[in-house]
XYZ file of C-alpha atoms in Angstrom:
424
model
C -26.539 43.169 44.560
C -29.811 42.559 46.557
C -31.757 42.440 43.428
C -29.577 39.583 42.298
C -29.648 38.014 45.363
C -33.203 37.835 45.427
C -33.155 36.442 41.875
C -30.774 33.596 42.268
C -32.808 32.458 45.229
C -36.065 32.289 43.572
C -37.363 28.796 42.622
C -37.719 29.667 38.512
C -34.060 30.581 38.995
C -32.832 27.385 41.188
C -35.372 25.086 38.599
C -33.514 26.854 35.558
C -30.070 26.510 36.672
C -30.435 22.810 37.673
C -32.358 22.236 34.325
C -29.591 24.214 32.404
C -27.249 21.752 33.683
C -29.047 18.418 32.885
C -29.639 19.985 28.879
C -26.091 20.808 29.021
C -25.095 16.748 29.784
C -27.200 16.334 27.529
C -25.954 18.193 24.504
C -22.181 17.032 25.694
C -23.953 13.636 25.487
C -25.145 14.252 22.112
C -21.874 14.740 21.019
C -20.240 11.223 21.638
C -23.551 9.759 20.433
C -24.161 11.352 17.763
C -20.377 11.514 16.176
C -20.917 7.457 16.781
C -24.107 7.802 15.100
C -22.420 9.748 12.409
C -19.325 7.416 11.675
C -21.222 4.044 11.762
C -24.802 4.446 10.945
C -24.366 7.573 8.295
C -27.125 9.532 7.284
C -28.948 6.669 5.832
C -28.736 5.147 9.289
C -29.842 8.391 10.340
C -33.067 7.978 8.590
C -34.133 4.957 9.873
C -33.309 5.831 13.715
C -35.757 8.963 12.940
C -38.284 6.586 11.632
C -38.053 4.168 14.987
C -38.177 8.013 17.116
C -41.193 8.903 15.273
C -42.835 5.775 15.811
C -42.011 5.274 19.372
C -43.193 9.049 19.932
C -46.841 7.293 18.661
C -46.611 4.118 20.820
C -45.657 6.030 24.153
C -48.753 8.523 24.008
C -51.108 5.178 22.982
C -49.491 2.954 25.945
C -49.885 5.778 28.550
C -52.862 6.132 27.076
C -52.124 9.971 26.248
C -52.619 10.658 30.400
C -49.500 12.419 30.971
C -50.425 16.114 31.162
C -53.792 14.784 32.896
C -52.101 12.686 35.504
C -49.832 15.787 36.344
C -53.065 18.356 36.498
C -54.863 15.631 38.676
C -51.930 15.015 41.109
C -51.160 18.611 41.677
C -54.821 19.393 42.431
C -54.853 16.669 45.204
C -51.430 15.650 46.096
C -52.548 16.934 49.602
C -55.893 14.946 49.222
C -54.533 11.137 50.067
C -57.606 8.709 49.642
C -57.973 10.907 45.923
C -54.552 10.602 45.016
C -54.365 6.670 45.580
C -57.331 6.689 43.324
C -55.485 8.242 40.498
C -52.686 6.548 40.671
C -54.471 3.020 41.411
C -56.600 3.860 38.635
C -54.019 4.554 35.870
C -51.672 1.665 36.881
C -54.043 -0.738 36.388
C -55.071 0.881 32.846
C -51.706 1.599 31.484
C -50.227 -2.027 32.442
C -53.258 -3.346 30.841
C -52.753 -1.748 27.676
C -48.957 -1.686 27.967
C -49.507 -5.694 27.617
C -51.760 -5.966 24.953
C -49.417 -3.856 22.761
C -46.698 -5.479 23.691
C -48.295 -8.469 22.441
C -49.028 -6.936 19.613
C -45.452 -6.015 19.066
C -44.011 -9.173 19.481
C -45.956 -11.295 17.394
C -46.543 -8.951 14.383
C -42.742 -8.153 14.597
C -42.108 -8.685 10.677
C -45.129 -6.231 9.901
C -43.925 -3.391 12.089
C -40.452 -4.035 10.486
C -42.008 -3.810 6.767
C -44.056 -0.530 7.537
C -41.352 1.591 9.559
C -38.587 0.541 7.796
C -38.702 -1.813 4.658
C -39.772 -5.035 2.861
C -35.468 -4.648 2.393
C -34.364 -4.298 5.640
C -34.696 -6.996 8.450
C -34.995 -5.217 12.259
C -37.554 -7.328 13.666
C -35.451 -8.071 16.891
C -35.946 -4.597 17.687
C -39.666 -4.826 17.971
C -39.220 -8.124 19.951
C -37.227 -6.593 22.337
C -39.628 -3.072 22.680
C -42.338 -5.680 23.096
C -40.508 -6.312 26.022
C -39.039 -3.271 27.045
C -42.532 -1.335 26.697
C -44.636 -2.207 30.167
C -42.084 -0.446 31.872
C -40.837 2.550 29.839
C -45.244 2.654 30.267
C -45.230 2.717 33.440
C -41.504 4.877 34.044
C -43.708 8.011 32.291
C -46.077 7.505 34.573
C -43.991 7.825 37.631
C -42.488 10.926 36.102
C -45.919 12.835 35.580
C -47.013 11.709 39.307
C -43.434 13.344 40.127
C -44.516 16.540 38.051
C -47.950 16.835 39.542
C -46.242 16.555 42.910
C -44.509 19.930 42.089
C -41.061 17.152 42.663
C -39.166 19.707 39.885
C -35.499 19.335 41.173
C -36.320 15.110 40.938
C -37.561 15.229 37.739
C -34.230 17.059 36.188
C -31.946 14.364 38.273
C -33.692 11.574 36.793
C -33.441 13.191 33.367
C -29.645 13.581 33.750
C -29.347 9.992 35.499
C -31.623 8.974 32.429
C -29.087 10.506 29.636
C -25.647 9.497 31.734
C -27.895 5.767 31.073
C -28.474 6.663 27.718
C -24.783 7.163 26.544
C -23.919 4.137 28.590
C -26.417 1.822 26.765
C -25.775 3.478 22.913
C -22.214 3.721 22.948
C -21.824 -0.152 23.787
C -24.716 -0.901 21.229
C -23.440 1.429 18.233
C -20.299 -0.045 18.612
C -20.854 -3.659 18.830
C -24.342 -4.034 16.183
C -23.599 -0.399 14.434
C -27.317 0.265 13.114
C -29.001 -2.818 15.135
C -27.880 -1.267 18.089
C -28.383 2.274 17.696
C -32.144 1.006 17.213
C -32.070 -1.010 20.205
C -30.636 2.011 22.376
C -33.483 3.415 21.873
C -36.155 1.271 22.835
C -33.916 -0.096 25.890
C -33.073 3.194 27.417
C -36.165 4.615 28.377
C -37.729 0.804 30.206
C -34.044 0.787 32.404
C -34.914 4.313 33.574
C -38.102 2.665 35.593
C -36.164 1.940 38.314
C -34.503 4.973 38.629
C -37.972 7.217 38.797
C -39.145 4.727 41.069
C -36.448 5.165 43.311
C -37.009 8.862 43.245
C -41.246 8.580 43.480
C -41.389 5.581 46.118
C -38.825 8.445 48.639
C -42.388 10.751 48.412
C -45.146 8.473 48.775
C -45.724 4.654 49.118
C -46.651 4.018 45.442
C -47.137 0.177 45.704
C -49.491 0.609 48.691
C -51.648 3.110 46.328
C -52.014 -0.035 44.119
C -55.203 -1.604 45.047
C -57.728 -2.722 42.450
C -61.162 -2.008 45.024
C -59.576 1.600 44.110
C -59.661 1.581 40.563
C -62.514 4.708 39.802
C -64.100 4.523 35.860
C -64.827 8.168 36.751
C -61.019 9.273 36.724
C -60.734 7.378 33.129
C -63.559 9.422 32.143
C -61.447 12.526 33.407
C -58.845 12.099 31.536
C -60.321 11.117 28.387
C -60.136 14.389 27.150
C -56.423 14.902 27.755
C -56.490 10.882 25.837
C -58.111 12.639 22.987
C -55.400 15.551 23.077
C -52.534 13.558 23.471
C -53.358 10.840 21.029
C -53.902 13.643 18.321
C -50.206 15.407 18.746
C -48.272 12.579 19.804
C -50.043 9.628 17.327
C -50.665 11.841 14.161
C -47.908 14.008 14.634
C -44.984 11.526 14.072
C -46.875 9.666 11.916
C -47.222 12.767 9.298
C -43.191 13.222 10.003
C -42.985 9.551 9.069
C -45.016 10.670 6.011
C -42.795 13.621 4.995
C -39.907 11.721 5.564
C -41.050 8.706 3.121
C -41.556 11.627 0.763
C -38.223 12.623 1.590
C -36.411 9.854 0.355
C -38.978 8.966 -2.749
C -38.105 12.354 -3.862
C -34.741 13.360 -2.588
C -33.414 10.243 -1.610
C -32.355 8.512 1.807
C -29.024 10.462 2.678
C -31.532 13.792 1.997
C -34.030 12.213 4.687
C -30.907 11.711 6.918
C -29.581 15.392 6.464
C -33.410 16.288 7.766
C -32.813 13.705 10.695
C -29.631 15.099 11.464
C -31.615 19.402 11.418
C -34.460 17.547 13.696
C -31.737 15.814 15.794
C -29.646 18.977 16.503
C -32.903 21.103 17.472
C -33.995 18.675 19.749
C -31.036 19.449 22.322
C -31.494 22.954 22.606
C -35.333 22.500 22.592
C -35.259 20.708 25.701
C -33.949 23.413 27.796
C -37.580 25.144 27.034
C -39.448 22.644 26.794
C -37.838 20.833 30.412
C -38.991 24.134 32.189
C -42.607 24.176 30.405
C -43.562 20.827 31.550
C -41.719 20.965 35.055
C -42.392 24.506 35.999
C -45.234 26.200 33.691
C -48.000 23.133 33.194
C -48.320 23.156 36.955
C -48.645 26.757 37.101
C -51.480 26.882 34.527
C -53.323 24.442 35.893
C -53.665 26.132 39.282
C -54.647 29.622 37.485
C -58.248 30.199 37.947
C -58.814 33.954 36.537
C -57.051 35.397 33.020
C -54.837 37.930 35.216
C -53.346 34.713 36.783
C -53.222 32.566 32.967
C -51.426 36.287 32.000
C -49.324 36.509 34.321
C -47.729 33.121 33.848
C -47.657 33.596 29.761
C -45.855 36.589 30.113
C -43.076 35.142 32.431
C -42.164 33.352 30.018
C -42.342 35.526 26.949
C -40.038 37.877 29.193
C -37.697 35.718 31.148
C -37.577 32.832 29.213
C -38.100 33.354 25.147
C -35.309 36.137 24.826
C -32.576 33.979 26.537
C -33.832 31.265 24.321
C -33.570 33.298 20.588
C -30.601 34.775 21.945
C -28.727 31.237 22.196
C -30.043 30.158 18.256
C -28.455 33.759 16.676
C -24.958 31.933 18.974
C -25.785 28.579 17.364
C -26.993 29.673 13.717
C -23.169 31.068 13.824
C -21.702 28.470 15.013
C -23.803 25.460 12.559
C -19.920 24.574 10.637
C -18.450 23.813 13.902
C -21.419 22.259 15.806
C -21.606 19.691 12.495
C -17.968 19.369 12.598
C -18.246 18.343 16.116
C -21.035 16.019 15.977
C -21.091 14.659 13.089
C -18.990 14.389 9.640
C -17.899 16.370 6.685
C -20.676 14.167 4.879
C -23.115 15.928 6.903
C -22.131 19.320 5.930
C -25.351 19.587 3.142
C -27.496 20.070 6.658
C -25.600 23.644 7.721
C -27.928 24.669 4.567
C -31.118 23.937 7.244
C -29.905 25.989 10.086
C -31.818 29.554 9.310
C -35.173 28.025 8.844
C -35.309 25.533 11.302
C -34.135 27.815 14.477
C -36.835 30.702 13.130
C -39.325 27.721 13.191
C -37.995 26.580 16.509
C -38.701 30.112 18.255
C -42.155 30.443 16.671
C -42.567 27.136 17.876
C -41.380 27.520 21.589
C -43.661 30.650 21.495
C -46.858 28.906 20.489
C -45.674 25.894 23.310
C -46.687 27.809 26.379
C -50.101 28.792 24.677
C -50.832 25.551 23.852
C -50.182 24.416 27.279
C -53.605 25.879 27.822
C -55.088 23.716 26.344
C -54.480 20.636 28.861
C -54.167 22.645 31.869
C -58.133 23.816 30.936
C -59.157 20.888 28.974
C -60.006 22.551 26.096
C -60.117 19.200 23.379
C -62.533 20.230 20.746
C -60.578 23.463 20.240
C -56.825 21.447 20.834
C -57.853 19.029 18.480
C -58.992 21.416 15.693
C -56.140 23.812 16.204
C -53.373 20.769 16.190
C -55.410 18.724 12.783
C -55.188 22.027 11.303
C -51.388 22.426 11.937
C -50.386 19.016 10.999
C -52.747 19.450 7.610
C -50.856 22.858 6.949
C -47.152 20.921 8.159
C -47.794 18.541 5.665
C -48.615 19.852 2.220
C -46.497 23.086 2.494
C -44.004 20.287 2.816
C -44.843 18.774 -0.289
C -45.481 22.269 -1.866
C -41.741 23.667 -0.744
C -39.966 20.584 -1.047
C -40.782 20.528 -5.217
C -39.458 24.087 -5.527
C -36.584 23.996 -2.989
C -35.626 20.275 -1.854
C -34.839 19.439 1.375
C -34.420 23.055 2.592
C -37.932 23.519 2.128
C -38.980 21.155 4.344
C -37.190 23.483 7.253
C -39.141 26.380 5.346
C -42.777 24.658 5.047
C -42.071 23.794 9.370
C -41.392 27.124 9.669
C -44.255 28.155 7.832
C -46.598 25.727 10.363
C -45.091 27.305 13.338
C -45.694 30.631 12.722
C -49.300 30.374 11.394
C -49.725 28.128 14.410
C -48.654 30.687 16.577
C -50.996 33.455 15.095
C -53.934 31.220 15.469
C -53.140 30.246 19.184
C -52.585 34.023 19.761
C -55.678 35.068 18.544
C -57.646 32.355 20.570
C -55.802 32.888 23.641
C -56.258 36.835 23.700
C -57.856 37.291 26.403
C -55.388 35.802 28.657
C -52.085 37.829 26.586
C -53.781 41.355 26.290
């Protein structure tokens, strides 16, 4: 009883719990939105709201500038080091707003182009990058707020304003899907994420006085040149990534057809609930940790944390979810999505492969290690994409599952092997 008492009171436990219950809104979330998804978008629809993901995925890391794992590194090292810490966040304001703007711009008046290239010469949705335009100065500057919260160790804050951010997110869909059907499930999504700025800022401004950090005599070219690296980094996973997923999925339906791409939507869509209970905890809990570990016995320690608390909870819950894939599409979705229960074995053996390989390649910003990040992540996204090609011909759309599967693991091998010093 004492042992478990001592458990239940540490802070991994209190952070886990709390975070359990945000990805657990979230999931029961998922399944109003994405039944509505299901009934009036289809899996064509499907397609196209993966395309709009994808590319947002690319314009968030470019409009923050790819800073968010820097800012949070930066912050934790001097949130008790004031006249530093309103230089970082002086410093990034003024560079993200400034960029924010200019894409924006960019948005608003090339509308028709972005229309043409992420969804077609067919399809008219240029409202919706009118509106991001808009929308995308402060969904910028919201991320920002959220890694300052991060860096300032704020864990419990950062869960509430994900679960205030979801409870906003079914609000704003629902009434969207059901009044523009596929016009406003793309809308929800580039709406949701700007209305959450005043949330974190509610949450950020109750720690520090944010707006009297903002001073431009404070603005320092030396912390741009600090966080260049993490730039580099960020603008490599989060710019190339989606767009070689916007590449497979093109494939997809040249090959296989749209409803095909939609089924793989629909795999990508499901694995991103239960992905976020790991990947909520890495970023709140286990960034900050590695960033503060000077030796390898402190790096080791914190790897194998999570490789023992964390992973075996995590593969436990797929084998519960691989059983239950006829119910959970059931559930969310429609009997014309039943084609994607045919994905489930791949995709969660990727997905643990994958959550493995996260925490390694957390190193890589908490140390700053770019050259070898940015080798290790072209060389994943090169591998990704042609064992896509190469299993899709033999086995259709379930070897796209397969060929991500295929990435993960060799990914993991490679970040093992690298990182061996700090596991062994």
């Amino acid at each position: 009883m004492n042992s478990l008492k001592k458990i239940t009171q540490t802070t991994l436990f209190k952070i886990t719990s709390l975070n359990s219950f945000s990805v657990a809104l979230k999931i029961g979330i998922g399944l109003i939105t994405s039944k509505i998804l299901a009934i009036f978008v289809g899996p064509g629809g499907m397609a196209l709201v993966g395309n709009l993901r994808n590319f947002l995925t690319s314009l968030e890391s470019i409009s923050t500038l790819g800073f968010q794992n820097g800012i949070v590194k930066y912050v934790a090292e001097n949130q008790k080091n004031k006249s530093e810490l309103q230089k970082i966040i002086a410093t990034v304001f003024i560079s993200l707003i400034t960029v924010a703007v200019i894409l924006s711009l960019l948005l608003y008046f090339f509308a028709a182009f972005w229309n043409a290239k992420i969804f077609s010469d067919q399809l008219d949705y240029s409202l919706v990058f009118k509106i991001l335009a808009l929308a995308l100065p402060w969904y910028a500057v919201s991320v920002f707020l959220l890694a300052i919260l991060n860096g300032l160790s704020q864990f419990k804050k950062v869960i509430w304003i994900n679960i205030i951010g979801n409870a906003i997110g079914l609000l704003v869909s629902v009434f969207m899907i059901l009044q523009f059907k596929t016009l406003g499930a793309l809308l929800a999504i580039v709406l949701t994420p700007a209305v959450l700025f005043f949330v974190t800022f509610y949450f950020l401004n109750r720690e520090i006085n944010f707006l009297g950090s903002v001073r431009l005599h404070l603005f320092d070219f030396k912390i741009i040149k600090n966080l260049s690296s993490y730039s580099l980094m960020a603008l490599v996973s989060s710019v190339l990534g989606p767009i070689v997923f916007l590449a497979i999925r093109n494939k997809i339906i040249e090959n296989l057809g749209m409803d095909q791409a939609g089924f793989w939507e629909t795999m990508t869509r499901i694995s991103s609930y239960y992905l976020m209970f790991v990947s909520t905890i890495l970023t709140v809990y286990f960034l900050p940790k590695l960033s503060i570990a000077q030796t390898n016995e402190e790096t080791k320690t914190v790897f194998w944390r999570f490789y023992k608390s964390i992973l075996p909870v995590f593969a436990g819950g797929l084998i519960v979810v691989y059983f239950l894939r006829f119910f959970i599409i059931h559930v969310l979705f429609t009997k014309e999505f039943l084609p994607v229960t045919n994905l489930f074995l791949w995709q969660l053996i990727g997905d643990v492969f994958k959550m493995a390989s996260l925490i390694l390649g957390y190193q890589f910003f908490a140390k700053k290690l770019t050259k070898a990040f940015i080798i290790s992540e072209l060389f994943s996204l090169t591998v990704l994409y042609f064992a896509s090609l190469f299993f899709m011909h033999y086995y259709g759309i379930e070897g796209v599952v397969m060929a991500q599967a295929f990435d993960n693991f060799i990914y993991w091998i490679v970040l093992c092997l690298y990182f061996r010093k700090s596991l062994i």
